[in-house]
Coordinates of C-alpha atoms in Angstrom, one line a residue:
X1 CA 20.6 13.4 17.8
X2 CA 17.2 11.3 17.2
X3 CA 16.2 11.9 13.9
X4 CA 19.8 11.8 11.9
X5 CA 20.2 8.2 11.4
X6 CA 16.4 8.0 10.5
X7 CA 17.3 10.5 7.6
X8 CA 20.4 9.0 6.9
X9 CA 18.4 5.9 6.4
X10 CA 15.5 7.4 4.2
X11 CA 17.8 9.1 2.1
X12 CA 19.3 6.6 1.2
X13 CA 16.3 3.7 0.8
X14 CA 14.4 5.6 -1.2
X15 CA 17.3 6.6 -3.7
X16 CA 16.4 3.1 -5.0
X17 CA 13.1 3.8 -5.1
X18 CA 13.1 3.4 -8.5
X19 CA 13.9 0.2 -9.2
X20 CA 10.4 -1.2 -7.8
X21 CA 7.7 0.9 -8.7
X22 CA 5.2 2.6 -7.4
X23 CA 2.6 0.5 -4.5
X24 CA 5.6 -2.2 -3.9
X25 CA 4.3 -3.3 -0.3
X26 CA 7.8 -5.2 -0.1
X27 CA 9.4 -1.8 -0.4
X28 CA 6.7 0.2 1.6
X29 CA 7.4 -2.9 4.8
X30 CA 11.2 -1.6 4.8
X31 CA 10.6 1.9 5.0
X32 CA 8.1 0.8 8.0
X33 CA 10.9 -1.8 9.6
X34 CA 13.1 1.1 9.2
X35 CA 10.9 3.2 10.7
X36 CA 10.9 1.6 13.7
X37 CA 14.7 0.5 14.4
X38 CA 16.0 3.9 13.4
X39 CA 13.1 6.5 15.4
X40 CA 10.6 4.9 17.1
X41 CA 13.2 2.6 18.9
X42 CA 15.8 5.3 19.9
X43 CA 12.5 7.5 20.3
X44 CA 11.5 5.7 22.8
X45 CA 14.7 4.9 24.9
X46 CA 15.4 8.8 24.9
X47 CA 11.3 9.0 26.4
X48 CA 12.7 6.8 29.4
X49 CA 15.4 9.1 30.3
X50 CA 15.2 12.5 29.1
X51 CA 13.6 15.4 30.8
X52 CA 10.0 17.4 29.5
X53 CA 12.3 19.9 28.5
X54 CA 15.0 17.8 26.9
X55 CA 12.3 16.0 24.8
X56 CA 10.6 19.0 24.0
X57 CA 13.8 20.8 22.7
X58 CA 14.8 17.4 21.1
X59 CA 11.8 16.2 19.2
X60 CA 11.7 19.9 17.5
X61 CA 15.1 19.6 16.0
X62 CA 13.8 16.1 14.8
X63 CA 10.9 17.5 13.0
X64 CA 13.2 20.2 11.5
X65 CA 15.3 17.2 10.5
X66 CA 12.6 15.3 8.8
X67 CA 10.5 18.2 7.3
X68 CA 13.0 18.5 4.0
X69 CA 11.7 14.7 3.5
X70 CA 8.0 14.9 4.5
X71 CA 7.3 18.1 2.5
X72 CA 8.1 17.0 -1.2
X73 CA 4.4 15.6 -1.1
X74 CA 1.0 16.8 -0.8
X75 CA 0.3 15.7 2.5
X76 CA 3.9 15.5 3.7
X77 CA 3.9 19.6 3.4
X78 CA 0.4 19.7 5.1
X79 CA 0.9 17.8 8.0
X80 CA 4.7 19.6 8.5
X81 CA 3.5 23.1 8.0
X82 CA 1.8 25.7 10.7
X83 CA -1.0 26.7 10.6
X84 CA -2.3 23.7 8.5
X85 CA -0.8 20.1 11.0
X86 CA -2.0 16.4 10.7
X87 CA -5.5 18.0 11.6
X88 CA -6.4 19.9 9.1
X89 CA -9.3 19.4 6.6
X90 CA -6.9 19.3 3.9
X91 CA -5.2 16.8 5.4
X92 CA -8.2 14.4 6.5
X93 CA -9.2 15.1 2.7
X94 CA -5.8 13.6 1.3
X95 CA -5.8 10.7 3.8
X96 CA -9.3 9.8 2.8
X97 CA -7.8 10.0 -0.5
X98 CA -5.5 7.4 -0.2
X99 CA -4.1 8.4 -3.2
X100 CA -0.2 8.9 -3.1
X101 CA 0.5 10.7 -6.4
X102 CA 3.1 8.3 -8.5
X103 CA 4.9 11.4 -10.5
X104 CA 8.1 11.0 -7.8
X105 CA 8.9 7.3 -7.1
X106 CA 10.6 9.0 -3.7
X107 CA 7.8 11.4 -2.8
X108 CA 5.4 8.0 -3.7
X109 CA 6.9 6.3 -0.9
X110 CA 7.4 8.8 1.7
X111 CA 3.2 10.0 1.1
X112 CA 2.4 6.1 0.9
X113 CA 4.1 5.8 4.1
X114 CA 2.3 8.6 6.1
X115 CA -0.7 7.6 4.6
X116 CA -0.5 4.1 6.3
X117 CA 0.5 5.0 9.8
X118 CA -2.2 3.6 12.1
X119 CA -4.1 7.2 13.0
X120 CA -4.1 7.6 8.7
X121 CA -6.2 3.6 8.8
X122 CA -8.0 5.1 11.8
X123 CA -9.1 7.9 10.3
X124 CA -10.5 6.3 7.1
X125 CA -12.5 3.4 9.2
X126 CA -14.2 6.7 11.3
X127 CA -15.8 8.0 8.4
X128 CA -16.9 5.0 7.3
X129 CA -18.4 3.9 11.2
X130 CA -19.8 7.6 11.0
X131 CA -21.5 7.4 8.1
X132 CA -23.3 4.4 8.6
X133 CA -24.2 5.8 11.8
X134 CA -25.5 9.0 10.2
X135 CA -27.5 7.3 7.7
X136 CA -29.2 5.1 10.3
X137 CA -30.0 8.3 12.3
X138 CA -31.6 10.2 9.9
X139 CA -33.4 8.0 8.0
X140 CA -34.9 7.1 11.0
X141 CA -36.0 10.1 12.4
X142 CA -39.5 11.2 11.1
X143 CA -40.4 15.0 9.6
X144 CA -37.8 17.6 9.7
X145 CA -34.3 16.8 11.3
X146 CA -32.0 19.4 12.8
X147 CA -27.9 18.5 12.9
X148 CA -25.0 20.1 14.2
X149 CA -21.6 19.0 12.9
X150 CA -18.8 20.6 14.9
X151 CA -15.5 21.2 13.6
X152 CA -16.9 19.8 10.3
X153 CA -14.0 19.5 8.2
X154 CA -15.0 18.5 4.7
X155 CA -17.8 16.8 5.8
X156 CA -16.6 13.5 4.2
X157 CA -18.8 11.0 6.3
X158 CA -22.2 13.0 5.1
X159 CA -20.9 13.7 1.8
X160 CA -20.8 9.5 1.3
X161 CA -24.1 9.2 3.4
X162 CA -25.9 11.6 0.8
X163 CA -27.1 9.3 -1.9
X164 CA -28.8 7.2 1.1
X165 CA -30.5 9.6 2.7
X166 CA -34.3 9.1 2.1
X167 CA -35.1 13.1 2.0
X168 CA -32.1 15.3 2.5
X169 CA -34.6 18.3 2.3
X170 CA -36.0 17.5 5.8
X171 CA -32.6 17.7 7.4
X172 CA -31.8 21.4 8.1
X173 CA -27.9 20.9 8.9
X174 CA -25.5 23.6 10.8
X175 CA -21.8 22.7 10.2
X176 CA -19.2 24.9 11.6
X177 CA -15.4 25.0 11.3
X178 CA -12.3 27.6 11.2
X179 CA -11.5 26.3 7.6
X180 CA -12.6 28.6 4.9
X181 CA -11.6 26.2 2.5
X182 CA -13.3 23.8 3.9
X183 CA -16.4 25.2 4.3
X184 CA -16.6 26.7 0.6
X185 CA -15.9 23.1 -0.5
X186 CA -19.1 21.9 1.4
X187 CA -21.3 24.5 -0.3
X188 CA -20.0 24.0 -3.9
X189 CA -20.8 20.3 -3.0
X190 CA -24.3 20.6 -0.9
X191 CA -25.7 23.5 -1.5
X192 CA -24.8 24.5 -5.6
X193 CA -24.5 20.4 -6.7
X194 CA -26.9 19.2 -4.6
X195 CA -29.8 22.5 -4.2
X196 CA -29.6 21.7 0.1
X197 CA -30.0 25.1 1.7
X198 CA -27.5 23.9 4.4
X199 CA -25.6 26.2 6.8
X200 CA -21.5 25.8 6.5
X201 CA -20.3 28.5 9.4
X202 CA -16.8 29.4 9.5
X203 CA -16.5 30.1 13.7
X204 CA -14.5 28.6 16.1
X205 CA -16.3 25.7 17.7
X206 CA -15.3 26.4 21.1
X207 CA -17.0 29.9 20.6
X208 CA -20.1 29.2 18.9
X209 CA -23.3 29.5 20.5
X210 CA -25.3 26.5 20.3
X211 CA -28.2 27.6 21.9
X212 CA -30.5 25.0 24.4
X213 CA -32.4 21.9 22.8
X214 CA -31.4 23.0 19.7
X215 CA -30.4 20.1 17.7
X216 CA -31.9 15.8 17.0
X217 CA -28.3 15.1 15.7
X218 CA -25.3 16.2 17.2
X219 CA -21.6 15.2 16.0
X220 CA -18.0 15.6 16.5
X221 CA -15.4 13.7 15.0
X222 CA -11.8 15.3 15.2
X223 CA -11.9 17.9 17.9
X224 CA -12.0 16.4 21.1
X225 CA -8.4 15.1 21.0
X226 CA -7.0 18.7 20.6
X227 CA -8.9 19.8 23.5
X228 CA -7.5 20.2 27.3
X229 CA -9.5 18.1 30.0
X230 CA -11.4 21.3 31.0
X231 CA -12.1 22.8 27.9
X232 CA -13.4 19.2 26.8
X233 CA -15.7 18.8 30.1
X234 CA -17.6 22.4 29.2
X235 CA -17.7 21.3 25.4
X236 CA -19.6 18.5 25.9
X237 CA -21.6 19.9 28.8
X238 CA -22.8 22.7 26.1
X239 CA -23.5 20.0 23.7
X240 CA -25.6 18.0 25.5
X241 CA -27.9 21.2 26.5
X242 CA -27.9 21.7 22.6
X243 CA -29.4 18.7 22.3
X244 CA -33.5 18.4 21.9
X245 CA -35.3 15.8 24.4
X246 CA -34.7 12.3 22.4
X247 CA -31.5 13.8 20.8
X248 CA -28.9 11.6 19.4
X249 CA -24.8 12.7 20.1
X250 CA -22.1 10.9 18.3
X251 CA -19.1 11.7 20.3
X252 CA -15.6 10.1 18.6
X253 CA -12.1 10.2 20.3
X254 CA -8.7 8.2 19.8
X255 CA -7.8 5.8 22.5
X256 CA -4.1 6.7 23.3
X257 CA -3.3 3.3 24.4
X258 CA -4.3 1.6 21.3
X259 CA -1.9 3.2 19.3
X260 CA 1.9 4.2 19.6
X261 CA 2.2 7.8 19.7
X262 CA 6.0 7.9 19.0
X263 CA 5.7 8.9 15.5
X264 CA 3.4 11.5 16.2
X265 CA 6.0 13.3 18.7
X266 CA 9.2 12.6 16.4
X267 CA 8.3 12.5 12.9
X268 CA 6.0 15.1 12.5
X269 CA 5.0 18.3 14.8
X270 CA 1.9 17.5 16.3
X271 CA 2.3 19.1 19.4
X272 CA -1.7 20.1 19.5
X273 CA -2.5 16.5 19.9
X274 CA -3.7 14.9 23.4
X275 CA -3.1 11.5 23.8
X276 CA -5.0 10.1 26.2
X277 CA -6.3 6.5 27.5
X278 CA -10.4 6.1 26.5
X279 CA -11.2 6.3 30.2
X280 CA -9.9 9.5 30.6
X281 CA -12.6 10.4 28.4
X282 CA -15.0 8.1 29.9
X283 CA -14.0 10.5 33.2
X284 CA -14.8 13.4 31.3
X285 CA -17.6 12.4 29.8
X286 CA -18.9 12.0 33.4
X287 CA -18.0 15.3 34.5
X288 CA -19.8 17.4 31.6
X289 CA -22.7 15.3 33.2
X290 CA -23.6 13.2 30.1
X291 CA -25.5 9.9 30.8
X292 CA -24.0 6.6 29.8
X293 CA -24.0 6.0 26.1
X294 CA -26.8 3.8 24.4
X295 CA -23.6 1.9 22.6
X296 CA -20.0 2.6 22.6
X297 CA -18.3 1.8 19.3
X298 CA -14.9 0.8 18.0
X299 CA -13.7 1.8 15.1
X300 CA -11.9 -1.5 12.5
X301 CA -8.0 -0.6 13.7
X302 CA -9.8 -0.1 17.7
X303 CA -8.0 3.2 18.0
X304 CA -11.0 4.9 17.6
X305 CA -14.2 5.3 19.8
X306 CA -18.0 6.7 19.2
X307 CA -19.8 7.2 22.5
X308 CA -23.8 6.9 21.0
X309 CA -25.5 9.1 23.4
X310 CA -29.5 9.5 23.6
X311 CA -30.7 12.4 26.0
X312 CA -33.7 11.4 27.4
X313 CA -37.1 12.5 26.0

């Protein structure tokens, strides 16, 4: 079975663990090169042959296989337990982070090595491209400034751009997401540190009402890759009549073919996650009727994209 020979070999690397230390990138690149030769390579000769429901079956006995091993750390157990998943706010919190807690040389490793898959890099250069983005948008936008954050997460992009926005007070910011958590985090941090009477909804995005020429600032960050074709086409169609004449949308998606998804069928149950090519979006995009975006942005690692989108005033 995929997955046994993979455990086999992490049990056994990372009983030496302690003999290097914690951040030992010589140590970390054989846990990667093992990685590789023991489940992403037999991963990816079972892909070839094996039927949707062979696979299916398959890569959830792997997950059961490699959840004892994932689950020892703090994101390990996020990512590997329902209803949290790779997704979750907790989890974009801890791989913004970067922080792999050094108590356990063998939890260490196995945290330091989800944290350095390439969706974990990805992640980290979005909220950076995002934030400059944000700060450029609405310190450029005279008098007051109304912004929709959808499935906000913790809100880690606006939380950085804070100190650098001119006047806070003129944006009047709506930010919705299913987190509780989440969203108490962002008004212990906004609203009680910081005195901004901001909104932080807990409501499903997809159900929200968002109203017509609502918003100058619309964003998205982590939603649209859970999201079927058709359910993505109305989203965006209902964002971009939320948007005000002159509006600005930052729309960001992963690029499925600038990334290998076989870790995130095997290793961990992400089974939410759509993996598609950037011009399936680019279709969709046309679809939901959206004109071509002002820029279209990479993120460092290139498995991220930002459509900038201006609706015409």
């Amino acid at each position: 079975m995929i997955g046994e020979r993979y455990r086999a070999f992490l049990e056994d690397t990372l009983a030496e663990a302690h003999r290097w230390g914690p951040r030992h990138e010589g140590f970390l690149r054989r846990l990667e090169l093992g990685t590789q030769r023991w489940l992403l390579d037999e991963a990816a000769v079972r892909e070839a042959v094996a039927t949707r429901e062979e696979l299916a079956r398959e890569r959830r006995a792997c997950h059961e296989l490699l959840r004892p091993v994932w689950q020892q750390g703090l994101l390990g157990h996020e990512i590997t337990h329902w209803p949290s998943g790779p997704g979750s706010a907790r989890a974009m919190e801890l791989i913004y982070e970067n922080d792999p807690l050094r108590y356990d040389l063998r939890t260490h490793y196995t945290e330091w090595l989800l944290l350095t898959r390439d969706l974990a890099h990805a992640v980290r250069s979005r909220r950076d491209l995002l934030r400059e983005l944000l700060v450029a948008e609405l310190n450029g936008r005279p008098g007051p400034v109304r912004v929709l954050d959808l499935a906000a997460g913790p809100c880690q992009s606006l939380r950085e751009a804070l100190p650098r926005i001119e006047d806070p007070r003129r944006v009047a910011l709506r930010a919705i997401d299913t987190d509780e958590l989440a969203q108490a985090g962002s008004r212990a941090f906004f609203q009680r540190e910081h005195g901004l009477p901001w909104d932080f909804e807990v409501e499903n995005a997809l159900r929200a009402d968002l109203g017509t020429a609502e918003y100058d600032v619309l964003y998205s960050t982590g939603l649209f890759d859970y999201l079927a074709t058709s359910t993505l086409v109305e989203l965006w169609g209902r964002l971009y009549r939320a948007a005000k004449p002159g509006a600005t949308l930052i729309l960001a998606v992963k690029d499925g073919t600038a990334f290998c998804p076989l870790f995130y069928r095997w290793a961990v149950p992400w089974s939410q996650f759509h993996i598609r090519p950037e011009a399936d979006f680019a279709e969709a995009r046309a679809r939901a009727g959206l004109p071509e975006p002002e820029s279209v942005l990479g993120d460092a690692t290139g498995c991220v994209v930002l459509y900038v989108i201006r609706k015409e005033a």
